PDB file of C-alpha atoms in Angstrom:
ATOM      1  CA  MET A1419      13.117  -6.098  10.000  1.00 56.00           C
ATOM      2  CA  ASP A1420      13.065  -7.765   6.682  1.00 67.00           C
ATOM      3  CA  ILE A1421       9.869  -8.408   4.542  1.00 66.00           C
ATOM      4  CA  PRO A1422       9.083 -12.066   4.286  1.00 69.00           C
ATOM      5  CA  GLN A1423      10.380 -13.510   0.959  1.00 70.00           C
ATOM      6  CA  ARG A1424       7.855 -16.381   1.159  1.00 75.00           C
ATOM      7  CA  VAL A1425       4.540 -14.204   0.681  1.00 77.00           C
ATOM      8  CA  SER A1426       2.524 -14.258  -2.374  1.00 81.00           C
ATOM      9  CA  ILE A1427      -0.932 -12.947  -2.940  1.00 79.00           C
ATOM     10  CA  ARG A1428      -3.259 -12.889  -5.941  1.00 82.00           C
ATOM     11  CA  TYR A1429      -4.866  -9.838  -7.125  1.00 82.00           C
ATOM     12  CA  LYS A1430      -7.329  -9.284 -10.084  1.00 87.00           C
ATOM     13  CA  ASP A1431      -6.230 -12.927 -11.487  1.00 83.00           C
ATOM     14  CA  THR A1432      -2.433 -12.008 -11.160  1.00 84.00           C
ATOM     15  CA  THR A1433      -0.040 -13.491  -8.733  1.00 85.00           C
ATOM     16  CA  TYR A1434       2.394 -11.422  -7.045  1.00 83.00           C
ATOM     17  CA  ASN A1435       5.555 -12.276  -5.096  1.00 82.00           C
ATOM     18  CA  THR A1436       7.149  -9.907  -2.420  1.00 79.00           C
ATOM     19  CA  ASN A1437       9.034  -7.726  -4.942  1.00 78.00           C
ATOM     20  CA  GLU A1438       6.043  -7.397  -7.069  1.00 82.00           C
ATOM     21  CA  ILE A1439       3.848  -6.652  -4.175  1.00 81.00           C
ATOM     22  CA  ARG A1440       6.506  -3.735  -3.240  1.00 77.00           C
ATOM     23  CA  LEU A1441       6.611  -2.322  -6.989  1.00 80.00           C
ATOM     24  CA  LYS A1442       2.733  -2.507  -7.043  1.00 82.00           C
ATOM     25  CA  VAL A1443       2.189  -0.712  -3.941  1.00 79.00           C
ATOM     26  CA  PHE A1444       4.865   2.002  -5.135  1.00 75.00           C
ATOM     27  CA  ARG A1445       3.275   2.422  -8.353  1.00 78.00           C
ATOM     28  CA  LEU A1446      -0.210   2.704  -6.871  1.00 78.00           C
ATOM     29  CA  GLY A1447       1.015   5.057  -4.142  1.00 74.00           C
ATOM     30  CA  PHE A1448       2.291   7.407  -6.752  1.00 66.00           C
ATOM     31  CA  GLN A1449      -0.825   6.950  -8.992  1.00 72.00           C
ATOM     32  CA  ILE A1450      -3.098   8.282  -6.297  1.00 69.00           C
ATOM     33  CA  TRP A1451      -1.649  11.625  -6.764  1.00 58.00           C
ATOM     34  CA  ASP A1452      -3.198  11.585 -10.414  1.00 58.00           C
ATOM     35  CA  GLU A1453      -6.497   9.702  -9.371  1.00 61.00           C
ATOM     36  CA  GLN A1454      -7.836  12.524  -6.987  1.00 57.00           C
ATOM     37  CA  THR A1455     -10.743  10.317  -6.066  1.00 47.00           C
ATOM     38  CA  LYS A1456     -12.429  10.094  -2.696  1.00 53.00           C
ATOM     39  CA  ALA A1457     -10.998   7.802   0.018  1.00 56.00           C
ATOM     40  CA  ARG A1458     -11.803   4.010  -0.282  1.00 58.00           C
ATOM     41  CA  GLN A1459     -12.129   4.108  -4.083  1.00 63.00           C
ATOM     42  CA  THR A1460      -8.668   3.973  -5.163  1.00 73.00           C
ATOM     43  CA  GLU A1461      -6.942   0.773  -6.674  1.00 78.00           C
ATOM     44  CA  LEU A1462      -4.403   1.233  -3.747  1.00 79.00           C
ATOM     45  CA  TYR A1463      -7.053   0.769  -1.146  1.00 79.00           C
ATOM     46  CA  ASP A1464      -8.453  -2.368  -3.129  1.00 83.00           C
ATOM     47  CA  PHE A1465      -4.980  -3.720  -3.617  1.00 84.00           C
ATOM     48  CA  ILE A1466      -4.085  -3.335   0.171  1.00 82.00           C
ATOM     49  CA  LEU A1467      -7.453  -4.816   1.213  1.00 82.00           C
ATOM     50  CA  SER A1468      -7.076  -7.655  -1.113  1.00 85.00           C
ATOM     51  CA  SER A1469      -3.705  -8.327  -0.180  1.00 84.00           C
ATOM     52  CA  LEU A1470      -4.395  -8.316   3.772  1.00 82.00           C
ATOM     53  CA  LYS A1471      -7.111 -11.042   3.284  1.00 84.00           C
ATOM     54  CA  GLN A1472      -4.491 -13.262   1.656  1.00 84.00           C
ATOM     55  CA  VAL A1473      -1.394 -12.882   3.796  1.00 82.00           C
ATOM     56  CA  ASP A1474      -0.655 -15.048   6.708  1.00 78.00           C
ATOM     57  CA  ARG A1475      -1.359 -13.192  10.017  1.00 77.00           C
ATOM     58  CA  GLN A1476       2.273 -13.076  10.841  1.00 75.00           C
ATOM     59  CA  ASP A1477       3.271 -11.597   7.736  1.00 79.00           C
ATOM     60  CA  ARG A1478       0.792  -8.689   7.544  1.00 77.00           C
ATOM     61  CA  TYR A1479       3.343  -6.201   9.207  1.00 79.00           C
ATOM     62  CA  MET A1480       5.085  -6.260   5.790  1.00 81.00           C
ATOM     63  CA  PHE A1481       2.560  -3.803   4.480  1.00 80.00           C
ATOM     64  CA  SER A1482       3.465  -1.237   7.289  1.00 81.00           C
ATOM     65  CA  LEU A1483       7.140  -1.710   6.161  1.00 82.00           C
ATOM     66  CA  LEU A1484       6.249  -1.083   2.537  1.00 83.00           C
ATOM     67  CA  PHE A1485       4.638   2.230   3.358  1.00 82.00           C
ATOM     68  CA  ILE A1486       7.834   3.180   5.426  1.00 83.00           C
ATOM     69  CA  GLU A1487       9.696   2.323   2.358  1.00 85.00           C
ATOM     70  CA  LEU A1488       7.187   4.265   0.284  1.00 83.00           C
ATOM     71  CA  ALA A1489       7.364   7.282   2.432  1.00 85.00           C
ATOM     72  CA  GLU A1490      11.236   7.299   2.096  1.00 86.00           C
ATOM     73  CA  LEU A1491      10.997   7.083  -1.446  1.00 84.00           C
ATOM     74  CA  ILE A1492       8.779  10.119  -1.752  1.00 83.00           C
ATOM     75  CA  ARG A1493      10.855  11.984   0.676  1.00 85.00           C
ATOM     76  CA  ASN A1494      13.914  11.513  -1.356  1.00 86.00           C
ATOM     77  CA  SER A1495      12.164  12.340  -4.487  1.00 83.00           C
ATOM     78  CA  HIS A1496      12.573  15.393  -6.441  1.00 84.00           C
ATOM     79  CA  LEU A1497       8.694  16.380  -6.056  1.00 80.00           C
ATOM     80  CA  ASP A1498       7.498  19.549  -4.651  1.00 84.00           C
ATOM     81  CA  ARG A1499       7.483  19.627  -0.833  1.00 85.00           C
ATOM     82  CA  ASN A1500       3.661  20.327  -0.620  1.00 85.00           C
ATOM     83  CA  MET A1501       3.118  17.506  -3.222  1.00 83.00           C
ATOM     84  CA  LYS A1502       5.151  15.192  -1.124  1.00 82.00           C
ATOM     85  CA  GLU A1503       3.066  15.820   1.931  1.00 84.00           C
ATOM     86  CA  VAL A1504      -0.178  15.304   0.167  1.00 82.00           C
ATOM     87  CA  LEU A1505       1.100  12.228  -1.494  1.00 81.00           C
ATOM     88  CA  ILE A1506       2.404  10.870   1.909  1.00 82.00           C
ATOM     89  CA  LYS A1507      -0.710  11.536   3.793  1.00 83.00           C
ATOM     90  CA  THR A1508      -3.130  10.270   1.045  1.00 80.00           C
ATOM     91  CA  ALA A1509      -1.173   6.961   0.836  1.00 80.00           C
ATOM     92  CA  PHE A1510      -1.253   6.380   4.568  1.00 82.00           C
ATOM     93  CA  ARG A1511      -4.966   7.323   4.727  1.00 82.00           C
ATOM     94  CA  GLU A1512      -5.690   4.581   2.031  1.00 81.00           C
ATOM     95  CA  PHE A1513      -3.575   2.284   4.080  1.00 82.00           C
ATOM     96  CA  ALA A1514      -5.185   2.861   7.278  1.00 82.00           C
ATOM     97  CA  TYR A1515      -8.737   2.559   5.721  1.00 83.00           C
ATOM     98  CA  ALA A1516      -7.902  -0.743   4.085  1.00 81.00           C
ATOM     99  CA  LEU A1517      -6.515  -2.113   7.364  1.00 80.00           C
ATOM    100  CA  ALA A1518      -9.438  -0.639   9.691  1.00 83.00           C
ATOM    101  CA  ASP A1519     -11.919  -2.304   7.159  1.00 82.00           C
ATOM    102  CA  PHE A1520     -10.067  -5.541   7.222  1.00 79.00           C
ATOM    103  CA  GLN A1521     -10.130  -5.581  10.970  1.00 78.00           C
ATOM    104  CA  ASP A1522     -13.807  -4.652  11.032  1.00 79.00           C
ATOM    105  CA  GLY A1523     -14.534  -7.496   8.604  1.00 71.00           C
ATOM    106  CA  VAL A1524     -12.658 -10.123  10.826  1.00 67.00           C
ATOM    107  CA  LYS A1525     -14.591  -9.206  14.031  1.00 61.00           C
TER     108      LYS A1525
END
């Protein structure tokens, strides 16, 4: 399944196309390892929640695909195994919180 190329979003007064969204998600996914902040307070959470509000309903699945790509990127990295596990779990937790909060806000 391919990520739609027509998607673009605005976040903090910057416009992102699909490839830029991918890079931003990857960068923020790795950044959360350093942030060590509580859930729902990372920039990754803010970015995903903001993006979900702007992307057309039929294109929202792209964020799931991005997280699958992110997990593969982490798995294939040279990071320590424990660090990989924590990073993947934390990134997916932030994604799940953003998705749940978005769905709660829609209801």
